[in-house]
Amino acid sequence: MPLYLNDVDVMSEVEGAKSVLIVPCRMCPATSLAVRNNRPFFELFKTFLRSPPLEEHIKTLQSRLEERHLNTGVYLPRQFLACAWTSSERKRLLHRAKQYDTVIVLGCDSATESVRDALESTDCKIIQGMEVAGIVNVKVRLHFPGTVSLEDCRIISVSNKKKELSET
């Protein structure tokens, strides 16, 4: 059940930063970008377990940040779900993030919380670069020779459930 995420304009929030580390969750942002751009989720023999739409999105964000003369880096986690990172993944992030004063999380609120938790001993400013717009309902298709695509995509709203939960 991947979440569908929309981009958040983070440029005003990086004002005053000197260095930015981009930290993507590798599942929901990749799914959202593949659906939004009508692109394959993975091409196993070309990119193995990397998502071209996510990688292009990260490069575009990096370019925009570098235009503002910010030093940038990307932390590509070994684990796909930032909301369920192990303690060793969080330690790897902490080690890497010490070189930066700002971290942009490409993921949901839970991914941002995982990053915030991992970096609580630092002074890094943490910025959420995407926001939840719904839940993705798709059919996953494997096409020869190893392309994984997402078809018959629908975005299911979660706003009604949020409203019901807040009333109780």
mmCIF file of C-alpha atoms in Angstrom:
data_model
loop_
_atom_site.group_PDB
_atom_site.id
_atom_site.type_symbol
_atom_site.label_atom_id
_atom_site.label_comp_id
_atom_site.label_asym_id
_atom_site.label_seq_id
_atom_site.Cartn_x
_atom_site.Cartn_y
_atom_site.Cartn_z
ATOM 1 C CA MET A 1 0.000 0.000 0.000
ATOM 2 C CA PRO A 2 2.285 2.790 -1.158
ATOM 3 C CA LEU A 3 1.302 6.332 -0.354
ATOM 4 C CA TYR A 4 0.855 8.842 -3.145
ATOM 5 C CA LEU A 5 3.067 11.848 -2.463
ATOM 6 C CA ASN A 6 3.101 15.320 -3.945
ATOM 7 C CA ASP A 7 6.163 17.544 -4.010
ATOM 8 C CA VAL A 8 6.549 20.396 -1.564
ATOM 9 C CA ASP A 9 8.435 23.506 -2.654
ATOM 10 C CA VAL A 10 11.349 23.523 -0.213
ATOM 11 C CA MET A 11 13.335 26.421 -1.684
ATOM 12 C CA SER A 12 12.188 28.992 0.865
ATOM 13 C CA GLU A 13 12.968 26.574 3.708
ATOM 14 C CA VAL A 14 16.601 26.089 2.632
ATOM 15 C CA GLU A 15 17.219 29.824 2.932
ATOM 16 C CA GLY A 16 20.348 30.318 5.027
ATOM 17 C CA ALA A 17 21.565 26.741 4.608
ATOM 18 C CA LYS A 18 25.066 25.988 3.394
ATOM 19 C CA SER A 19 24.716 22.277 2.704
ATOM 20 C CA VAL A 20 21.790 19.968 2.036
ATOM 21 C CA LEU A 21 21.561 16.186 2.165
ATOM 22 C CA ILE A 22 18.653 14.685 0.217
ATOM 23 C CA VAL A 23 17.285 11.564 1.906
ATOM 24 C CA PRO A 24 14.685 9.638 -0.113
ATOM 25 C CA CYS A 25 12.512 6.792 0.961
ATOM 26 C CA ARG A 26 12.866 4.372 -1.905
ATOM 27 C CA MET A 27 9.270 3.087 -2.051
ATOM 28 C CA CYS A 28 6.459 5.658 -1.938
ATOM 29 C CA PRO A 29 8.281 8.517 -3.706
ATOM 30 C CA ALA A 30 9.432 6.129 -6.450
ATOM 31 C CA THR A 31 5.894 4.778 -6.829
ATOM 32 C CA SER A 32 4.376 8.275 -6.897
ATOM 33 C CA LEU A 33 6.832 9.554 -9.494
ATOM 34 C CA ALA A 34 6.427 6.473 -11.701
ATOM 35 C CA VAL A 35 2.644 6.860 -11.591
ATOM 36 C CA ARG A 36 2.720 10.646 -12.101
ATOM 37 C CA ASN A 37 5.119 10.429 -15.048
ATOM 38 C CA ASN A 38 3.666 7.216 -16.513
ATOM 39 C CA ARG A 39 7.097 5.577 -16.360
ATOM 40 C CA PRO A 40 8.288 2.124 -15.303
ATOM 41 C CA PHE A 41 8.837 1.672 -11.584
ATOM 42 C CA PHE A 42 12.005 -0.411 -12.173
ATOM 43 C CA GLU A 43 13.870 -1.770 -15.150
ATOM 44 C CA LEU A 44 15.648 -4.650 -13.455
ATOM 45 C CA PHE A 45 18.293 -5.282 -16.107
ATOM 46 C CA LYS A 46 19.007 -1.591 -16.761
ATOM 47 C CA THR A 47 18.807 -0.080 -13.297
ATOM 48 C CA PHE A 48 18.389 -3.135 -11.042
ATOM 49 C CA LEU A 49 16.586 -1.887 -7.904
ATOM 50 C CA ARG A 50 16.860 1.826 -8.638
ATOM 51 C CA SER A 51 13.903 3.825 -9.842
ATOM 52 C CA PRO A 52 14.755 6.106 -12.793
ATOM 53 C CA PRO A 53 11.855 8.518 -12.061
ATOM 54 C CA LEU A 54 13.063 8.932 -8.456
ATOM 55 C CA GLU A 55 16.684 9.354 -9.493
ATOM 56 C CA GLU A 56 15.731 12.017 -12.060
ATOM 57 C CA HIS A 57 13.639 13.815 -9.452
ATOM 58 C CA ILE A 58 16.574 13.839 -7.030
ATOM 59 C CA LYS A 59 18.949 15.159 -9.719
ATOM 60 C CA THR A 60 16.518 17.961 -10.564
ATOM 61 C CA LEU A 61 16.198 18.920 -6.903
ATOM 62 C CA GLN A 62 19.975 18.798 -6.508
ATOM 63 C CA SER A 63 20.416 21.094 -9.515
ATOM 64 C CA ARG A 64 17.924 23.595 -8.117
ATOM 65 C CA LEU A 65 19.752 23.610 -4.773
ATOM 66 C CA GLU A 66 23.159 23.940 -6.430
ATOM 67 C CA GLU A 67 21.879 26.946 -8.400
ATOM 68 C CA ARG A 68 21.548 28.562 -4.959
ATOM 69 C CA HIS A 69 25.212 27.704 -4.320
ATOM 70 C CA LEU A 70 24.388 24.979 -1.793
ATOM 71 C CA ASN A 71 26.634 21.976 -1.348
ATOM 72 C CA THR A 72 24.425 18.924 -1.872
ATOM 73 C CA GLY A 73 24.591 15.203 -1.356
ATOM 74 C CA VAL A 74 22.260 12.239 -1.572
ATOM 75 C CA TYR A 75 21.902 9.506 1.008
ATOM 76 C CA LEU A 76 20.557 6.450 -0.802
ATOM 77 C CA PRO A 77 19.513 3.997 1.904
ATOM 78 C CA ARG A 78 19.992 0.275 1.499
ATOM 79 C CA GLN A 79 16.506 -0.334 2.855
ATOM 80 C CA PHE A 80 13.439 0.644 0.851
ATOM 81 C CA LEU A 81 10.986 1.756 3.525
ATOM 82 C CA ALA A 82 12.211 4.757 5.505
ATOM 83 C CA CYS A 83 9.347 4.259 7.948
ATOM 84 C CA ALA A 84 10.860 0.895 8.902
ATOM 85 C CA TRP A 85 14.616 1.477 8.876
ATOM 86 C CA THR A 86 16.744 -0.644 11.162
ATOM 87 C CA SER A 87 18.998 0.933 13.770
ATOM 88 C CA SER A 88 22.033 0.255 11.547
ATOM 89 C CA GLU A 89 20.453 2.200 8.650
ATOM 90 C CA ARG A 90 19.726 5.081 11.016
ATOM 91 C CA LYS A 91 23.354 5.033 12.229
ATOM 92 C CA ARG A 92 24.592 5.126 8.624
ATOM 93 C CA LEU A 93 22.392 8.168 8.006
ATOM 94 C CA LEU A 94 23.623 9.867 11.184
ATOM 95 C CA HIS A 95 27.237 9.357 10.135
ATOM 96 C CA ARG A 96 26.562 10.822 6.674
ATOM 97 C CA ALA A 97 24.342 13.695 7.817
ATOM 98 C CA LYS A 98 26.977 15.113 10.174
ATOM 99 C CA GLN A 99 28.552 16.714 7.089
ATOM 100 C CA TYR A 100 25.396 18.763 6.339
ATOM 101 C CA ASP A 101 23.379 21.436 8.106
ATOM 102 C CA THR A 102 20.063 20.652 6.382
ATOM 103 C CA VAL A 103 18.320 17.424 5.359
ATOM 104 C CA ILE A 104 15.448 17.217 2.876
ATOM 105 C CA VAL A 105 13.373 14.054 3.260
ATOM 106 C CA LEU A 106 11.596 12.764 0.183
ATOM 107 C CA GLY A 107 8.903 10.690 1.792
ATOM 108 C CA CYS A 108 5.860 10.753 4.039
ATOM 109 C CA ASP A 109 5.482 12.036 7.588
ATOM 110 C CA SER A 110 6.659 8.688 8.952
ATOM 111 C CA ALA A 111 9.821 8.764 6.813
ATOM 112 C CA THR A 112 10.506 12.268 8.094
ATOM 113 C CA GLU A 113 10.019 11.049 11.654
ATOM 114 C CA SER A 114 12.519 8.220 11.058
ATOM 115 C CA VAL A 115 15.075 10.764 9.859
ATOM 116 C CA ARG A 116 14.295 13.137 12.728
ATOM 117 C CA ASP A 117 14.753 10.278 15.192
ATOM 118 C CA ALA A 118 18.064 9.233 13.615
ATOM 119 C CA LEU A 119 19.395 12.796 13.660
ATOM 120 C CA GLU A 120 18.112 13.955 17.047
ATOM 121 C CA SER A 121 21.694 14.340 18.331
ATOM 122 C CA THR A 122 22.568 16.789 15.512
ATOM 123 C CA ASP A 123 21.664 20.367 14.720
ATOM 124 C CA CYS A 124 20.472 19.452 11.217
ATOM 125 C CA LYS A 125 17.383 21.255 10.043
ATOM 126 C CA ILE A 126 14.968 18.634 8.706
ATOM 127 C CA ILE A 127 12.626 19.575 5.874
ATOM 128 C CA GLN A 128 9.861 17.350 4.536
ATOM 129 C CA GLY A 129 10.036 17.507 0.737
ATOM 130 C CA MET A 130 6.836 15.617 -0.035
ATOM 131 C CA GLU A 131 3.346 15.391 1.420
ATOM 132 C CA VAL A 132 0.762 12.625 1.452
ATOM 133 C CA ALA A 133 -2.059 13.076 -1.044
ATOM 134 C CA GLY A 134 -3.577 9.599 -0.869
ATOM 135 C CA ILE A 135 -2.925 5.904 -1.221
ATOM 136 C CA VAL A 136 -1.886 4.364 -4.539
ATOM 137 C CA ASN A 137 -3.982 1.484 -5.824
ATOM 138 C CA VAL A 138 -2.216 -0.170 -8.768
ATOM 139 C CA LYS A 139 -1.691 -3.394 -10.617
ATOM 140 C CA VAL A 140 1.970 -4.342 -10.777
ATOM 141 C CA ARG A 141 3.006 -5.828 -14.108
ATOM 142 C CA LEU A 142 6.261 -7.506 -15.034
ATOM 143 C CA HIS A 143 7.153 -7.103 -18.707
ATOM 144 C CA PHE A 144 9.915 -8.956 -20.493
ATOM 145 C CA PRO A 145 12.848 -8.418 -20.025
ATOM 146 C CA GLY A 146 12.379 -7.308 -16.430
ATOM 147 C CA THR A 147 10.507 -4.010 -16.524
ATOM 148 C CA VAL A 148 8.190 -3.498 -13.570
ATOM 149 C CA SER A 149 5.355 -1.129 -14.385
ATOM 150 C CA LEU A 150 2.376 0.157 -12.465
ATOM 151 C CA GLU A 151 -0.904 0.007 -14.328
ATOM 152 C CA ASP A 152 -4.555 0.893 -13.728
ATOM 153 C CA CYS A 153 -3.443 3.450 -11.149
ATOM 154 C CA ARG A 154 -5.903 5.141 -8.851
ATOM 155 C CA ILE A 155 -5.207 7.541 -6.011
ATOM 156 C CA ILE A 156 -7.449 6.810 -3.041
ATOM 157 C CA SER A 157 -8.132 9.782 -0.773
ATOM 158 C CA VAL A 158 -7.440 9.458 2.934
ATOM 159 C CA SER A 159 -8.962 12.806 3.885
ATOM 160 C CA ASN A 160 -12.318 11.363 5.008
ATOM 161 C CA LYS A 161 -10.634 8.911 7.351
ATOM 162 C CA LYS A 162 -8.433 11.664 8.803
ATOM 163 C CA LYS A 163 -11.559 13.700 9.495
ATOM 164 C CA GLU A 164 -13.272 10.746 11.223
ATOM 165 C CA LEU A 165 -10.202 10.035 13.360
ATOM 166 C CA SER A 166 -9.902 13.641 14.514
ATOM 167 C CA GLU A 167 -13.559 13.705 15.593
ATOM 168 C CA THR A 168 -13.163 10.759 17.986
#
